[in-house]
Structure formats: C-alpha cells, structure tokens
PDB file of N, CA, C and O in Angstrom:
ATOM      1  N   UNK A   1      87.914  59.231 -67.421  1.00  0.00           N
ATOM      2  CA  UNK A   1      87.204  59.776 -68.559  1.00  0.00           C
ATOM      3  C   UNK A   1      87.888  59.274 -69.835  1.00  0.00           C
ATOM      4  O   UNK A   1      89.046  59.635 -70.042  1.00  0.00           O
ATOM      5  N   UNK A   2      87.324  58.548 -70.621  1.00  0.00           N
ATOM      6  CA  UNK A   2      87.585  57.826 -71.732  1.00  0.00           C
ATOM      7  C   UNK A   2      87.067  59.010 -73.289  1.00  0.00           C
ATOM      8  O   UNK A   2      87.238  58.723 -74.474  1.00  0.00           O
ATOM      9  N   UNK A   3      86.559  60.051 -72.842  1.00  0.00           N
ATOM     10  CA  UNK A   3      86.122  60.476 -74.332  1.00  0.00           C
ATOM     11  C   UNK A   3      85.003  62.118 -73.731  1.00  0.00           C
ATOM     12  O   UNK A   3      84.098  62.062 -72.899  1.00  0.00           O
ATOM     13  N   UNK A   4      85.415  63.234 -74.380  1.00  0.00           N
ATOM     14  CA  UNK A   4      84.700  64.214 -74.094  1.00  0.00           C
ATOM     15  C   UNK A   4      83.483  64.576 -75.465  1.00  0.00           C
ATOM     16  O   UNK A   4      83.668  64.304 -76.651  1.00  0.00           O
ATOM     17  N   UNK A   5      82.420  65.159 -74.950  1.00  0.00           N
ATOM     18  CA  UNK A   5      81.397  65.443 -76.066  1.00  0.00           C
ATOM     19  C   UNK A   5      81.465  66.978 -76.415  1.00  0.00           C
ATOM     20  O   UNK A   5      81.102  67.601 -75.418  1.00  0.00           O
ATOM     21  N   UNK A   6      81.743  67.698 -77.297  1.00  0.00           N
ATOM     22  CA  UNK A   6      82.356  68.665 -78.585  1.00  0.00           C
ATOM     23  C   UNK A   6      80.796  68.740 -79.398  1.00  0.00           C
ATOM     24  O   UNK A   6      80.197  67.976 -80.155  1.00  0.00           O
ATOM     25  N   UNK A   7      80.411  70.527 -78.605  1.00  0.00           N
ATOM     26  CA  UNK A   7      79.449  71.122 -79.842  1.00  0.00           C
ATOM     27  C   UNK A   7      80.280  71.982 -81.005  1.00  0.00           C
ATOM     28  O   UNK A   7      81.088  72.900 -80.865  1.00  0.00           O
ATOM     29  N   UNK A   8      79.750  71.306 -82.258  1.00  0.00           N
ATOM     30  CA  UNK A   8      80.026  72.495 -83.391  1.00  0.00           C
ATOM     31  C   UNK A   8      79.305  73.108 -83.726  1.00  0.00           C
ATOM     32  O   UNK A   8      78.286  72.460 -83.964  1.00  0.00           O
ATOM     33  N   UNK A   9      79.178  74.349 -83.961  1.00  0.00           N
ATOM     34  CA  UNK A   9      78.699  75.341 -84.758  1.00  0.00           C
ATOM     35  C   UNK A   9      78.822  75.012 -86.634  1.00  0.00           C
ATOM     36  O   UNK A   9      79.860  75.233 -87.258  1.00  0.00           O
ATOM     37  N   UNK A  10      77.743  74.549 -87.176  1.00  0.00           N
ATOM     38  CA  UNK A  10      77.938  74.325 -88.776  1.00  0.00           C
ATOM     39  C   UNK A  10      77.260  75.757 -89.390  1.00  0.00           C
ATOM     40  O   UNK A  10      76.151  76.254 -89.195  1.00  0.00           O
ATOM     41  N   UNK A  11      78.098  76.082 -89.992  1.00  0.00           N
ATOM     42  CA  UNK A  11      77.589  77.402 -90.684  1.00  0.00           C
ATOM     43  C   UNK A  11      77.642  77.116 -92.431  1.00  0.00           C
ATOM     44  O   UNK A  11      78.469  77.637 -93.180  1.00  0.00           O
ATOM     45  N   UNK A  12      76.581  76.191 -92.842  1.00  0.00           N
ATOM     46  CA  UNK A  12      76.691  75.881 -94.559  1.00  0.00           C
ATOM     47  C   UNK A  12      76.987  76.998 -96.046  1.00  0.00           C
ATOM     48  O   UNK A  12      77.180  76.665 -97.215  1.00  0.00           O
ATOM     49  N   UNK A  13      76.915  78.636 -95.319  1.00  0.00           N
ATOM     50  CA  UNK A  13      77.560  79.567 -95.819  1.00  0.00           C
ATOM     51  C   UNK A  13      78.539  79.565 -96.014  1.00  0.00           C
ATOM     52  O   UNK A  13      78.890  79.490 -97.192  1.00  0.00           O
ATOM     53  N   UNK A  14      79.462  79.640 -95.029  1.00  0.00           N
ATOM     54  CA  UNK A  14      81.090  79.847 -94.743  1.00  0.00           C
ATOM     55  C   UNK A  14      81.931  78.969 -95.454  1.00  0.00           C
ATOM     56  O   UNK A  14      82.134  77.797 -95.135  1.00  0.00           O
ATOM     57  N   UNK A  15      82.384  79.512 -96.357  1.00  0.00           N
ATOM     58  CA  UNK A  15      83.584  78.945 -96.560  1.00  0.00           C
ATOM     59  C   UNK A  15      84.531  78.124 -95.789  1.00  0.00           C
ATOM     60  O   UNK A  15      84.893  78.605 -94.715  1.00  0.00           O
ATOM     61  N   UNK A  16      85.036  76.895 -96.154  1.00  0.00           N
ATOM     62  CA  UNK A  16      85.881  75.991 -95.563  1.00  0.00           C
ATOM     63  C   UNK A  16      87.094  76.882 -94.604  1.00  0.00           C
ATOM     64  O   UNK A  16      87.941  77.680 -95.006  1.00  0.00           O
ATOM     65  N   UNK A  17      86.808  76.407 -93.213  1.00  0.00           N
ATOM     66  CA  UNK A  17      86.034  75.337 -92.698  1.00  0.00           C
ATOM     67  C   UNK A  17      84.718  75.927 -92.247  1.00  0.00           C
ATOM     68  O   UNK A  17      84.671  77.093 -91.855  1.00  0.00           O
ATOM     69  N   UNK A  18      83.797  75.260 -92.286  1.00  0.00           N
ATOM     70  CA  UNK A  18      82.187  75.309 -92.349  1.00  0.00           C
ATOM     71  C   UNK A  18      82.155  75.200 -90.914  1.00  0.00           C
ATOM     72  O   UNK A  18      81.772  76.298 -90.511  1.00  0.00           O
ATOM     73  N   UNK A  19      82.383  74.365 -89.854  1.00  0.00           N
ATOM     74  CA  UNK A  19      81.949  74.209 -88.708  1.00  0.00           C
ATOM     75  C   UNK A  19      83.309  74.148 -87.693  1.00  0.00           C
ATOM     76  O   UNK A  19      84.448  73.767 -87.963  1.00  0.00           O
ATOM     77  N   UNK A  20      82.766  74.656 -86.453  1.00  0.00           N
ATOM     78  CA  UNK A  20      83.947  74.960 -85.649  1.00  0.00           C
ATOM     79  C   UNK A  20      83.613  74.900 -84.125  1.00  0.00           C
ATOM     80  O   UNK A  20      82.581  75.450 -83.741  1.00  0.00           O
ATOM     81  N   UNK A  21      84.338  74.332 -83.335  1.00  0.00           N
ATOM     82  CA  UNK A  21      83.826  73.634 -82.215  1.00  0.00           C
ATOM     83  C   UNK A  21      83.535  75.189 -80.700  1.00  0.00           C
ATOM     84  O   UNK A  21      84.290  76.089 -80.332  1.00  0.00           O
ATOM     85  N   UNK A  22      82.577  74.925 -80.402  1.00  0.00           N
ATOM     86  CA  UNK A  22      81.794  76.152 -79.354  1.00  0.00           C
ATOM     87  C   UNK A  22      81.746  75.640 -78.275  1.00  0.00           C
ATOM     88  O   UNK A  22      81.913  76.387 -77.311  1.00  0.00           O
ATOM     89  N   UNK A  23      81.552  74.483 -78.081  1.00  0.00           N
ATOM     90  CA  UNK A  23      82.145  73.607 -76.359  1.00  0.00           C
ATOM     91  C   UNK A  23      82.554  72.642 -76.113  1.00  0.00           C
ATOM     92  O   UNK A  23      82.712  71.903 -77.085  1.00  0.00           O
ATOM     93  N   UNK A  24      82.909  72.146 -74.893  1.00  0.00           N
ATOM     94  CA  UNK A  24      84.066  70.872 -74.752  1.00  0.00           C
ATOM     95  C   UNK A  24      82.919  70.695 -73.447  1.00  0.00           C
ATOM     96  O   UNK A  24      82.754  71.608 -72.638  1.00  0.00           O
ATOM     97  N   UNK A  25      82.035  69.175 -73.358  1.00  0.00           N
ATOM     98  CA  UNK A  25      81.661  68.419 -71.868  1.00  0.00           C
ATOM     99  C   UNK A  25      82.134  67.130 -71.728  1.00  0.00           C
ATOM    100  O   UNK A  25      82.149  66.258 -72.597  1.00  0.00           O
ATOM    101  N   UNK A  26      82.597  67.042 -70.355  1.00  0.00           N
ATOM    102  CA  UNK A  26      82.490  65.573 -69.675  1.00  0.00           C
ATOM    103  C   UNK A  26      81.189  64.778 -70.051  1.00  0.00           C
ATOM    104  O   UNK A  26      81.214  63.633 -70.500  1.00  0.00           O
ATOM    105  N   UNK A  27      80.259  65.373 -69.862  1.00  0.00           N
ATOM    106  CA  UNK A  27      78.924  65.028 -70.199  1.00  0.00           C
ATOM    107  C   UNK A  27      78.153  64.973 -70.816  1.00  0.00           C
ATOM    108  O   UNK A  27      77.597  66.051 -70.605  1.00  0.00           O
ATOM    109  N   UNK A  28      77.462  64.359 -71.700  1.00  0.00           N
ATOM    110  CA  UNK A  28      76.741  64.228 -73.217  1.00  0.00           C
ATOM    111  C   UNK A  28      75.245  65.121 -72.383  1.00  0.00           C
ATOM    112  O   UNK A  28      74.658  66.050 -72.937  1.00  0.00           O
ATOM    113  N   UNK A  29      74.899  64.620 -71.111  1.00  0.00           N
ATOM    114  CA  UNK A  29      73.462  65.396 -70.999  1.00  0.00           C
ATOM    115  C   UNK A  29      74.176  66.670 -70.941  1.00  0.00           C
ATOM    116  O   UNK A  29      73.647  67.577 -71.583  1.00  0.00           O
ATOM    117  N   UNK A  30      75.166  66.923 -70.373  1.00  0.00           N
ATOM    118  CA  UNK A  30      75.614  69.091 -70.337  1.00  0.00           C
ATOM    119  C   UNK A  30      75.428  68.924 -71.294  1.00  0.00           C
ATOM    120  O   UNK A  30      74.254  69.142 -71.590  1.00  0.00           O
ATOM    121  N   UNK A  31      76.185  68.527 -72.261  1.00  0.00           N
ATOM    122  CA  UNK A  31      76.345  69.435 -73.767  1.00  0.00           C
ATOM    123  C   UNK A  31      74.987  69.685 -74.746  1.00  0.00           C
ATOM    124  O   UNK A  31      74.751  70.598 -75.538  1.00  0.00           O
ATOM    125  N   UNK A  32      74.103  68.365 -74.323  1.00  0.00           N
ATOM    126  CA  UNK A  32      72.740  68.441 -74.681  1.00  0.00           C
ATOM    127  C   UNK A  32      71.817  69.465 -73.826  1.00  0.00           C
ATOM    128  O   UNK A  32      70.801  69.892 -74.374  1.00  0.00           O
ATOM    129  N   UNK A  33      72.044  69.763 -72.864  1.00  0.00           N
ATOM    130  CA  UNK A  33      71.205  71.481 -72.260  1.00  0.00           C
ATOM    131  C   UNK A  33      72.052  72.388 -72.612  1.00  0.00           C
ATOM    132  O   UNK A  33      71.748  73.450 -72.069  1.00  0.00           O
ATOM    133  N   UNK A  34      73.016  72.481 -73.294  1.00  0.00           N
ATOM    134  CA  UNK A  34      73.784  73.581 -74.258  1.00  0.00           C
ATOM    135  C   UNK A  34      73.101  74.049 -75.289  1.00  0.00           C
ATOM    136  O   UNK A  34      72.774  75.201 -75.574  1.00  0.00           O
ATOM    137  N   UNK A  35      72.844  72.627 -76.033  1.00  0.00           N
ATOM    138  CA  UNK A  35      72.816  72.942 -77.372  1.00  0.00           C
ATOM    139  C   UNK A  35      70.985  73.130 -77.320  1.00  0.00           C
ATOM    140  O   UNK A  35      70.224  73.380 -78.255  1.00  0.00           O
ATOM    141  N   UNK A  36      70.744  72.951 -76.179  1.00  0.00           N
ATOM    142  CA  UNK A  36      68.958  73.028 -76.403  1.00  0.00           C
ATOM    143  C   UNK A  36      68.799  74.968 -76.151  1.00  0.00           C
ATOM    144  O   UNK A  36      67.726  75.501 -76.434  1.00  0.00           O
ATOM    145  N   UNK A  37      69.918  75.770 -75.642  1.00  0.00           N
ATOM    146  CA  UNK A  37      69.704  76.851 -75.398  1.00  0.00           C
ATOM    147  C   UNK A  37      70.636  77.860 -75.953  1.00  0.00           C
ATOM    148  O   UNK A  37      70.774  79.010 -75.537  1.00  0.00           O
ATOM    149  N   UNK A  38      71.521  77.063 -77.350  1.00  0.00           N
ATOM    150  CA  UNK A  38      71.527  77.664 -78.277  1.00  0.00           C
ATOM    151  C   UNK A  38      70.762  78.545 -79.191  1.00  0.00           C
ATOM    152  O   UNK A  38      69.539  78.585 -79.063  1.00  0.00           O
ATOM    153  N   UNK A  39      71.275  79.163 -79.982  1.00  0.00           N
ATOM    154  CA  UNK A  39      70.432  80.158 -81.091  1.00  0.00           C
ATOM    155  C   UNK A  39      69.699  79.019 -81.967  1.00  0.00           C
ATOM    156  O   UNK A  39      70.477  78.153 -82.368  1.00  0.00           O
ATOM    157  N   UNK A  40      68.390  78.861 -82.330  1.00  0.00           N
ATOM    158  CA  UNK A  40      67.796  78.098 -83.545  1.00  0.00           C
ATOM    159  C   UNK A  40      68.317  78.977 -84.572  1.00  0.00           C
ATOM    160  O   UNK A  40      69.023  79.983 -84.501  1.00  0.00           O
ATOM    161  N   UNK A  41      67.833  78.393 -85.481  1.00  0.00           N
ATOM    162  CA  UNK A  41      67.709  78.675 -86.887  1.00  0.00           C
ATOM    163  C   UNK A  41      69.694  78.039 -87.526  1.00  0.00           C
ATOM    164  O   UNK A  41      70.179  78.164 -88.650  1.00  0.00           O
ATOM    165  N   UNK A  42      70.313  77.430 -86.303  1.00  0.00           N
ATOM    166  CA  UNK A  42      71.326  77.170 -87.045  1.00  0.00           C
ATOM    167  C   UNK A  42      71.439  75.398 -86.640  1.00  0.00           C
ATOM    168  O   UNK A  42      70.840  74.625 -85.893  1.00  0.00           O
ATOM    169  N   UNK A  43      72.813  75.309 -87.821  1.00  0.00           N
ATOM    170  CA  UNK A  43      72.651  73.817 -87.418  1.00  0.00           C
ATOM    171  C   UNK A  43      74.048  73.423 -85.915  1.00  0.00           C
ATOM    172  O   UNK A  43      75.012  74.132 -85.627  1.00  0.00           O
ATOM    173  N   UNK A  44      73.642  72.129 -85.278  1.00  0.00           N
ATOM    174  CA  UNK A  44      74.766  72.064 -84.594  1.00  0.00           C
ATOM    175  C   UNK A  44      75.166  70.472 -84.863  1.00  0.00           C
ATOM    176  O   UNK A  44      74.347  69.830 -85.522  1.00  0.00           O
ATOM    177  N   UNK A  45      76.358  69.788 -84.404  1.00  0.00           N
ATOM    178  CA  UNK A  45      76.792  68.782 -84.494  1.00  0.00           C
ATOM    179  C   UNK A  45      77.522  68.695 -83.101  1.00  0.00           C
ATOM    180  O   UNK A  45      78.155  69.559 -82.495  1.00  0.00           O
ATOM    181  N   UNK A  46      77.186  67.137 -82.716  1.00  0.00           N
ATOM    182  CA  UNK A  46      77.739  66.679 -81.048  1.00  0.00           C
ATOM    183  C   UNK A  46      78.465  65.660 -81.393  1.00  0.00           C
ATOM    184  O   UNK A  46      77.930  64.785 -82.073  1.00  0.00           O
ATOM    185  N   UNK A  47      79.710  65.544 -81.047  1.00  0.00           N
ATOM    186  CA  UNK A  47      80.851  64.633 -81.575  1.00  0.00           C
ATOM    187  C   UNK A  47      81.456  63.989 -79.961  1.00  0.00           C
ATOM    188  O   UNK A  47      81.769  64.656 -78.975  1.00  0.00           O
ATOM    189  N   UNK A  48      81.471  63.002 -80.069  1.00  0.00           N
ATOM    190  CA  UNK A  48      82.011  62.267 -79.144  1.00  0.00           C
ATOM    191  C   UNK A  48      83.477  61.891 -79.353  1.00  0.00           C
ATOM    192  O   UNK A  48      83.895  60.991 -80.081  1.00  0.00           O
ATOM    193  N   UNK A  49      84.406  62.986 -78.362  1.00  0.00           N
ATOM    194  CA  UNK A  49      85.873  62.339 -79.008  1.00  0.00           C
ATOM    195  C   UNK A  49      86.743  61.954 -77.968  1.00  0.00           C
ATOM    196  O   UNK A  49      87.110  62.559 -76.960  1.00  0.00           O
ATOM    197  N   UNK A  50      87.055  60.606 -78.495  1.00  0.00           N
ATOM    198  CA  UNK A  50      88.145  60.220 -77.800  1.00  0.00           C
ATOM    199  C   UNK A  50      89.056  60.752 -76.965  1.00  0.00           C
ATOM    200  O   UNK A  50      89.287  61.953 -77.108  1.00  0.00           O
ATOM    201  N   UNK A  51      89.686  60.099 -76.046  1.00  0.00           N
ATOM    202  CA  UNK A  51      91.179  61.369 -75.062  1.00  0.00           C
ATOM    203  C   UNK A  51      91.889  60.209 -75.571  1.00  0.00           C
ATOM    204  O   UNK A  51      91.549  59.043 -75.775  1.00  0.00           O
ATOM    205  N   UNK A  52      93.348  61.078 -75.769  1.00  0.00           N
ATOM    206  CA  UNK A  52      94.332  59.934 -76.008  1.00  0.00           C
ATOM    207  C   UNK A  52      94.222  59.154 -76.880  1.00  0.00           C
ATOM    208  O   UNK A  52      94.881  58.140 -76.647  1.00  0.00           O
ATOM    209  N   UNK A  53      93.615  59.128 -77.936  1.00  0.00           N
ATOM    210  CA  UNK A  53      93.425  58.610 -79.456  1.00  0.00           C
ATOM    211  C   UNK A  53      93.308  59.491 -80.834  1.00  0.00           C
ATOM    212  O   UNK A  53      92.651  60.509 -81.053  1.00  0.00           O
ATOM    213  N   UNK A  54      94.146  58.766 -81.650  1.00  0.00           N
ATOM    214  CA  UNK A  54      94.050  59.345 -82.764  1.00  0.00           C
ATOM    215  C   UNK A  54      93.027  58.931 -83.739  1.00  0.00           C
ATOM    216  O   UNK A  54      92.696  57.830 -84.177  1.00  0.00           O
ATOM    217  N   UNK A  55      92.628  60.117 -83.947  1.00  0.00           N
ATOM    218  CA  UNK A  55      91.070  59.360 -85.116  1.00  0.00           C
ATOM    219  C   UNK A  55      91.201  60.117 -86.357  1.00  0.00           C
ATOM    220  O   UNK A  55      90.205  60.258 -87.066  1.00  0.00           O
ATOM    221  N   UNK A  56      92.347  60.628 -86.702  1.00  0.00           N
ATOM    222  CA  UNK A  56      92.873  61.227 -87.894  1.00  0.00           C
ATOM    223  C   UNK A  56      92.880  59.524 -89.164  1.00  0.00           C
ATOM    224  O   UNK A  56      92.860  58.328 -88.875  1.00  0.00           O
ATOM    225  N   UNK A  57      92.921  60.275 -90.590  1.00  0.00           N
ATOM    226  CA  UNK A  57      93.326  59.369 -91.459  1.00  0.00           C
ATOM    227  C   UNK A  57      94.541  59.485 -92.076  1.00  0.00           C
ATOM    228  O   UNK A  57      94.599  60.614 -92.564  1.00  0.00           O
ATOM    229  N   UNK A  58      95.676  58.778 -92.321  1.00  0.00           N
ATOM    230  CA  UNK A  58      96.556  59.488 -93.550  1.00  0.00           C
ATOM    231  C   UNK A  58      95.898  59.050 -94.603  1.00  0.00           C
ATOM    232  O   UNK A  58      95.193  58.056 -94.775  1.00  0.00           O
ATOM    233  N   UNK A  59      96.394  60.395 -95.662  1.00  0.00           N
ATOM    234  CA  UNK A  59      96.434  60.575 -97.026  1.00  0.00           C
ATOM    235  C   UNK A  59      96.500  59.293 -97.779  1.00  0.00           C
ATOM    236  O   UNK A  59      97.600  58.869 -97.427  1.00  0.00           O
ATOM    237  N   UNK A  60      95.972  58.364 -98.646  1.00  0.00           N
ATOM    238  CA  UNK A  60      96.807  57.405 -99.562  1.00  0.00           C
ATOM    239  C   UNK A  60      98.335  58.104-100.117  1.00  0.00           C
ATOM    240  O   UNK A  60      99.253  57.283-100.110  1.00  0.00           O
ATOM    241  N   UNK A  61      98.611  59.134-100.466  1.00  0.00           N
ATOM    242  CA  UNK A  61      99.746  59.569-100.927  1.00  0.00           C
ATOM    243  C   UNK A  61     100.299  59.323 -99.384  1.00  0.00           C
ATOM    244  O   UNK A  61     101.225  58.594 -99.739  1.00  0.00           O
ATOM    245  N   UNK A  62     100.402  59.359 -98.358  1.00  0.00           N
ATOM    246  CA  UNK A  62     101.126  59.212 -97.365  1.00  0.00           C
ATOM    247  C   UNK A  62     101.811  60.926 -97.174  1.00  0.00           C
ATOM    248  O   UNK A  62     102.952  61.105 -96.747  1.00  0.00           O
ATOM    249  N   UNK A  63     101.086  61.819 -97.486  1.00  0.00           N
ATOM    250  CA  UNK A  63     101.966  63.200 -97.086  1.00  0.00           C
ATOM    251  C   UNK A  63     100.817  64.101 -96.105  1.00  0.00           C
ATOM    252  O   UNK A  63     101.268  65.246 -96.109  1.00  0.00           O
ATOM    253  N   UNK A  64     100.000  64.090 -95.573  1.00  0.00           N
ATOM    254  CA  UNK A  64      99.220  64.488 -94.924  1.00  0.00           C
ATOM    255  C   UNK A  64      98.134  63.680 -94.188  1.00  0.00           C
ATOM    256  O   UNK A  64      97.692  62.630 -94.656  1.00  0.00           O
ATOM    257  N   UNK A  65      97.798  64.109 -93.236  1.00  0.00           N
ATOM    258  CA  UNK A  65      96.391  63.519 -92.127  1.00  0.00           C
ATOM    259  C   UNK A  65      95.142  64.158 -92.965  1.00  0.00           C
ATOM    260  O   UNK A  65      94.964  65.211 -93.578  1.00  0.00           O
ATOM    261  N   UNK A  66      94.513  63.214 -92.737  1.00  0.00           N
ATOM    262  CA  UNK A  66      92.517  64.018 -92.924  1.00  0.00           C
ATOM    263  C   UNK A  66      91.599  63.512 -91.577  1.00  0.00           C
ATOM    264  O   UNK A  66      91.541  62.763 -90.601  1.00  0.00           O
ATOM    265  N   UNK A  67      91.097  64.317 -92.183  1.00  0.00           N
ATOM    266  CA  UNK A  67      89.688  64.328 -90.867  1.00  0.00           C
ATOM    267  C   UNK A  67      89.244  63.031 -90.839  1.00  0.00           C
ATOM    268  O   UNK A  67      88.678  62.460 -91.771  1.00  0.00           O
ATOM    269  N   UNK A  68      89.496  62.581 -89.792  1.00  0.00           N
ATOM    270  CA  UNK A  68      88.574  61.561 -88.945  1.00  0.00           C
ATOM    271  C   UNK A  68      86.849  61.661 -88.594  1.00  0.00           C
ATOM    272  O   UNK A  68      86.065  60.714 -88.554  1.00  0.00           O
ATOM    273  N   UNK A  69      86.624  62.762 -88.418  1.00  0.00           N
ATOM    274  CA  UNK A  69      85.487  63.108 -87.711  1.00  0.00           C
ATOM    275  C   UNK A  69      84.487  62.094 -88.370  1.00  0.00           C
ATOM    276  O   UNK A  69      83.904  61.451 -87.498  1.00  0.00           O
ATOM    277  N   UNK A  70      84.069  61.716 -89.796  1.00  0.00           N
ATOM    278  CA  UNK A  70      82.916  61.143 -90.007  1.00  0.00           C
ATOM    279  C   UNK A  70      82.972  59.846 -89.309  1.00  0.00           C
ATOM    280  O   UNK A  70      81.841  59.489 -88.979  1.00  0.00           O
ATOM    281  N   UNK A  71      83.795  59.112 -89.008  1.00  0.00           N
ATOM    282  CA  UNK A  71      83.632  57.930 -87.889  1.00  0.00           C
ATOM    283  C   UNK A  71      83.102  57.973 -86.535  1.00  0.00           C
ATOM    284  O   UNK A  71      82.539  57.043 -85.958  1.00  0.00           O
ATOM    285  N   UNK A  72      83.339  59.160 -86.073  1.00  0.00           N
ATOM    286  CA  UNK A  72      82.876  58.903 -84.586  1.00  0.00           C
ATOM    287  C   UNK A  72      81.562  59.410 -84.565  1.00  0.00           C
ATOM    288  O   UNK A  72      80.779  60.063 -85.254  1.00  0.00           O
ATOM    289  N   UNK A  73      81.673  58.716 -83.266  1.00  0.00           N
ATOM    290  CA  UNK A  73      80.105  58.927 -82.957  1.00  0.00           C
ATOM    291  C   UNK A  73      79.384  60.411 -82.542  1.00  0.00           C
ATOM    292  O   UNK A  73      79.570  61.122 -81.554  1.00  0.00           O
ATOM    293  N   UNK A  74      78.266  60.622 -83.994  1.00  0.00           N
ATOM    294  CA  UNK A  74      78.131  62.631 -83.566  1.00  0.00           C
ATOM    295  C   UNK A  74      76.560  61.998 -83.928  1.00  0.00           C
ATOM    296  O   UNK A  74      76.048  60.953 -84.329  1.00  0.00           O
ATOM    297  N   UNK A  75      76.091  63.676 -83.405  1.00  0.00           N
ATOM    298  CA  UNK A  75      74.445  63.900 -83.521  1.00  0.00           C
ATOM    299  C   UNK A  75      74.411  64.827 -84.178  1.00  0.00           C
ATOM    300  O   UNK A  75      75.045  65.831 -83.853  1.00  0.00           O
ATOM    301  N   UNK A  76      73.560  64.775 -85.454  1.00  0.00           N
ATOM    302  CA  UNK A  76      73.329  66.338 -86.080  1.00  0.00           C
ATOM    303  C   UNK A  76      71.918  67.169 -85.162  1.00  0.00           C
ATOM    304  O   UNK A  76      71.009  66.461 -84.728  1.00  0.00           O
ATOM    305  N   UNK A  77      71.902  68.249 -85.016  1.00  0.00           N
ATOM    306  CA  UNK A  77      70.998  69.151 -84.464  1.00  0.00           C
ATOM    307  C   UNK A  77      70.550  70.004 -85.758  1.00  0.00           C
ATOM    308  O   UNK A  77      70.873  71.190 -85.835  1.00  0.00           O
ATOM    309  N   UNK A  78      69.823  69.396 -86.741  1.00  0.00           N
ATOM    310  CA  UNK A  78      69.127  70.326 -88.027  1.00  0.00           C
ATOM    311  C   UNK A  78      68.203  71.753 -87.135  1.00  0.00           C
ATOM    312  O   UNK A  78      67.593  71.940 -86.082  1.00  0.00           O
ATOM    313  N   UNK A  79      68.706  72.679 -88.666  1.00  0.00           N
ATOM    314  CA  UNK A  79      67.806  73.834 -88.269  1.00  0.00           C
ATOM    315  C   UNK A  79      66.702  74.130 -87.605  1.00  0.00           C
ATOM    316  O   UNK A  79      66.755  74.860 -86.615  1.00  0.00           O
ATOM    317  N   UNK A  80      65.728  73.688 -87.985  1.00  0.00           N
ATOM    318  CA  UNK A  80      64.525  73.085 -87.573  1.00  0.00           C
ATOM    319  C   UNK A  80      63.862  72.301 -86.287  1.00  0.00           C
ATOM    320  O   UNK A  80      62.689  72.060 -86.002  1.00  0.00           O
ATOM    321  N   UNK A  81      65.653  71.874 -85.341  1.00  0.00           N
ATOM    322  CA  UNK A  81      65.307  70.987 -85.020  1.00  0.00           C
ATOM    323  C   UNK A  81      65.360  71.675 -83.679  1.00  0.00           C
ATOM    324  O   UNK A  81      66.340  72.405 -83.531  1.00  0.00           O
ATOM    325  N   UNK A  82      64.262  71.573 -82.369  1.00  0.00           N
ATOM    326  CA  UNK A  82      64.580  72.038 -81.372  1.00  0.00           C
ATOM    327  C   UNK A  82      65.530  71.570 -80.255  1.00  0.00           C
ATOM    328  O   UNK A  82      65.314  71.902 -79.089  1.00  0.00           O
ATOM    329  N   UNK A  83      66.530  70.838 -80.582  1.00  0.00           N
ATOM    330  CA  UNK A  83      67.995  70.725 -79.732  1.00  0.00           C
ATOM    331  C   UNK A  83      67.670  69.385 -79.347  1.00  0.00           C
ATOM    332  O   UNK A  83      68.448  68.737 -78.648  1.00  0.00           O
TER     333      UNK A  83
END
C-alpha cells in the first residue's frame, strides 16, 4: 500500500481549523460508499495521502512546516452534491 484515501469533514463556519479528517481507507471505492452515506447538506473532501512521505512545506522563514494538502490529489464533495 503506497497511499491511503482520508474523508474530511469541511465545516465553512468553524473557525480555523475548518475541516477535520472522519475516515482513513485502503480504498478510494470504500471511502466513496462512505461519503455517499454521509449527512448532505455538508461539504466533504477525499485526499489521497501518501504512507511514508512527507507532503508538508517549510516556511520561507525556515521556522515552521505548512500544509501540504493543496498538492495532493483530493475530491471536493460540494453541498449540493450527492457524494
């Protein structure tokens, strides 16, 4: 297994941090009959992440990591959208 697929929960209310991860699959189709029998009316995001890799950024100041996440490969699930 080279990389697990990660549902988030995005809640555009909430104060930082906004979205926060609700499952971990081996399998992109599991996580996709997850997220199809989730609650609507919210949004979700499917992130494909690496094992054994770092997908963090450092800082230009060089004193902290940032989020990686907008590089890898994710699916947004809009409100609206039925999974």
């Amino acid at each position: 297994m080279e990389s697990v697929w990660v549902i988030f929960s995005v809640d555009k209310e909430a104060v930082f941090p906004n979205f926060f991860p609700v499952g971990v699959y081996s399998v992109k189709e599991e996580a996709e009959r997850q997220i199809a029998v989730l609650p609507k009316g919210h949004s979700y995001q499917l992130f494909e992440l690496p094992i054994d890799t770092f997908f963090g950024e450092m800082a230009k100041d060089g004193r902290k990591v940032e989020s990686g996440l907008g590089r890898l490969m994710h699916i947004h699930y809009g409100v609206n959208e039925e999974g």
